CSV table of C-alpha atoms in Angstrom, one decimal:
chain,number,residue,atom,x,y,z
A,1,MET,CA,-8.8,5.7,-9.4
A,2,PRO,CA,-7.6,9.8,-9.8
A,3,GLU,CA,-9.9,11.8,-9.3
A,4,ALA,CA,-11.0,14.4,-12.5
A,5,ARG,CA,-10.8,17.2,-12.0
A,6,ALA,CA,-12.4,20.5,-13.6
A,7,VAL,CA,-11.4,21.8,-17.2
A,8,ALA,CA,-9.0,24.9,-16.2
A,9,GLU,CA,-9.4,27.9,-17.1
A,10,GLN,CA,-6.8,28.4,-20.0
A,11,ASP,CA,-7.6,25.1,-21.3
A,12,LEU,CA,-11.2,25.6,-21.7
A,13,PRO,CA,-12.3,25.3,-25.8
A,14,HIS,CA,-13.9,28.7,-27.3
A,15,ILE,CA,-17.5,26.2,-27.9
A,16,GLU,CA,-19.8,28.1,-30.8
A,17,GLN,CA,-22.4,25.2,-31.3
A,18,LEU,CA,-23.9,22.3,-30.0
A,19,VAL,CA,-24.8,19.2,-32.0
A,20,LEU,CA,-27.3,17.4,-30.3
A,21,THR,CA,-26.7,13.7,-31.0
A,22,ARG,CA,-29.7,11.3,-31.7
A,23,GLU,CA,-29.0,9.2,-28.5
A,24,PHE,CA,-28.9,12.3,-26.6
A,25,THR,CA,-32.2,13.5,-27.9
A,26,ARG,CA,-33.6,10.9,-26.9
A,27,ARG,CA,-32.4,10.8,-22.8
A,28,TYR,CA,-33.3,13.9,-23.1
A,29,SER,CA,-36.7,13.5,-23.8
A,30,ASP,CA,-37.1,11.1,-21.3
A,31,LEU,CA,-36.3,13.1,-18.0
A,32,SER,CA,-38.3,14.9,-16.3
A,33,PRO,CA,-39.3,19.2,-16.8
A,34,PHE,CA,-37.0,20.3,-13.6
A,35,ALA,CA,-34.2,17.9,-14.9
A,36,ARG,CA,-34.5,19.4,-19.1
A,37,LYS,CA,-35.1,23.0,-17.2
A,38,HIS,CA,-31.8,22.0,-15.9
A,39,CYS,CA,-29.6,21.2,-18.6
A,40,ALA,CA,-31.1,23.9,-21.1
A,41,ARG,CA,-29.5,26.5,-18.5
A,42,ALA,CA,-25.9,24.5,-18.2
A,43,LEU,CA,-25.8,24.1,-22.2
A,44,GLU,CA,-26.4,27.9,-22.4
A,45,ARG,CA,-23.8,28.6,-19.9
A,46,LEU,CA,-22.0,26.4,-22.0
A,47,LEU,CA,-22.0,28.6,-24.9
A,48,THR,CA,-22.7,31.8,-23.7
A,49,THR,CA,-20.7,32.4,-20.5
A,50,PRO,CA,-18.8,28.9,-20.2
A,51,ARG,CA,-15.6,30.7,-17.9
A,52,ASN,CA,-18.5,30.8,-15.5
A,53,PRO,CA,-18.4,29.1,-12.2
A,54,ALA,CA,-21.3,27.2,-12.6
A,55,VAL,CA,-20.4,25.5,-15.6
A,56,SER,CA,-18.5,21.9,-14.6
A,57,LEU,CA,-16.7,20.6,-16.9
A,58,ARG,CA,-14.4,17.4,-16.4
A,59,PRO,CA,-12.3,14.9,-18.6
A,60,LEU,CA,-13.9,11.7,-18.5
A,61,VAL,CA,-11.2,8.9,-17.3
A,62,SER,CA,-11.8,7.4,-20.6
A,63,PRO,CA,-12.9,7.6,-23.6
A,64,ALA,CA,-10.2,10.3,-24.2
A,65,GLY,CA,-11.2,13.0,-25.3
A,66,TYR,CA,-14.9,13.0,-23.3
A,67,TYR,CA,-16.3,15.0,-21.2
A,68,GLU,CA,-19.1,15.9,-18.1
A,69,LEU,CA,-21.1,18.7,-17.8
A,70,ARG,CA,-23.6,19.3,-14.4
A,71,VAL,CA,-26.3,19.9,-15.7
A,72,GLY,CA,-28.1,19.1,-12.1
A,73,HIS,CA,-27.9,17.9,-8.4
A,74,ARG,CA,-28.2,14.3,-10.0
A,75,ASP,CA,-28.1,14.8,-13.5
A,76,ARG,CA,-24.2,14.6,-16.1
A,77,ALA,CA,-24.0,15.1,-19.8
A,78,VAL,CA,-21.1,13.2,-21.5
A,79,LEU,CA,-19.7,15.7,-24.4
A,80,ARG,CA,-16.8,15.3,-26.7
A,81,ILE,CA,-15.2,18.7,-28.3
A,82,GLU,CA,-14.6,18.6,-31.8
A,83,GLY,CA,-13.1,22.0,-32.2
A,84,ALA,CA,-15.7,24.7,-32.0
A,85,SER,CA,-18.5,22.2,-30.9
A,86,ALA,CA,-19.7,19.9,-28.1
A,87,VAL,CA,-21.2,16.8,-29.8
A,88,LEU,CA,-23.7,16.1,-27.2
A,89,VAL,CA,-23.6,12.0,-26.4
A,90,ASP,CA,-25.6,11.3,-23.8
A,91,VAL,CA,-27.5,12.7,-20.4
A,92,ALA,CA,-27.1,10.7,-17.4
A,93,SER,CA,-27.2,10.1,-13.9
A,94,PHE,CA,-23.8,10.5,-11.8
A,95,ARG,CA,-23.5,6.4,-11.0
A,96,GLU,CA,-24.1,6.4,-14.8
A,97,VAL,CA,-21.8,8.4,-15.8
A,98,ALA,CA,-18.6,7.2,-13.1
A,99,ARG,CA,-19.7,3.7,-13.7
A,100,LEU,CA,-18.3,4.1,-17.1
A,101,SER,CA,-15.9,5.8,-16.3
A,102,ALA,CA,-14.3,3.4,-13.8
A,103,ARG,CA,-14.8,0.3,-15.9
A,104,ALA,CA,-13.3,2.2,-18.7
A,105,SER,CA,-10.4,2.5,-15.8
A,106,ARG,CA,-10.0,-0.9,-14.6
A,107,CYS,CA,-10.1,-1.7,-17.8
A,108,LEU,CA,-7.1,0.4,-18.7
A,109,ARG,CA,-5.3,-0.6,-15.7
A,110,PHE,CA,-6.1,-4.7,-17.1
A,111,GLU,CA,-4.3,-3.4,-20.4
A,112,ARG,CA,-1.7,-1.6,-18.8
A,113,ARG,CA,-0.5,-4.9,-16.7
A,114,GLN,CA,-0.5,-7.2,-19.9
A,115,VAL,CA,1.5,-4.7,-21.5
A,116,LEU,CA,4.2,-5.1,-18.7
A,117,ARG,CA,3.8,-8.3,-18.0
A,118,GLN,CA,4.9,-9.2,-22.3
A,119,ARG,CA,8.0,-6.8,-21.9
A,120,GLY,CA,9.6,-8.2,-18.5
């Protein structure tokens, strides 16, 4: 599986607002106070200084158009960017996000094989 690279500085969209989904709000409230503090700082940095090296934004393998933002040592926020808004979908441990991405990657490889077999 190819390693996801950080979003290049010139590809980083300008984000003016954060939109919170119900799932994100629920999962955020389940975090420890320490993790919530780190998450709030990371989201603030994403809004105010997105080119800060501390902002670690990486695209997910799948679903397309989704990104993971490192919000602490173990936690990641999953978001999608719509225009100038970042829609925060979920906050989860890095393992959960990696499993989601790996499972989606395996499905994509399987689908590609099926398409190639149908063509051949």
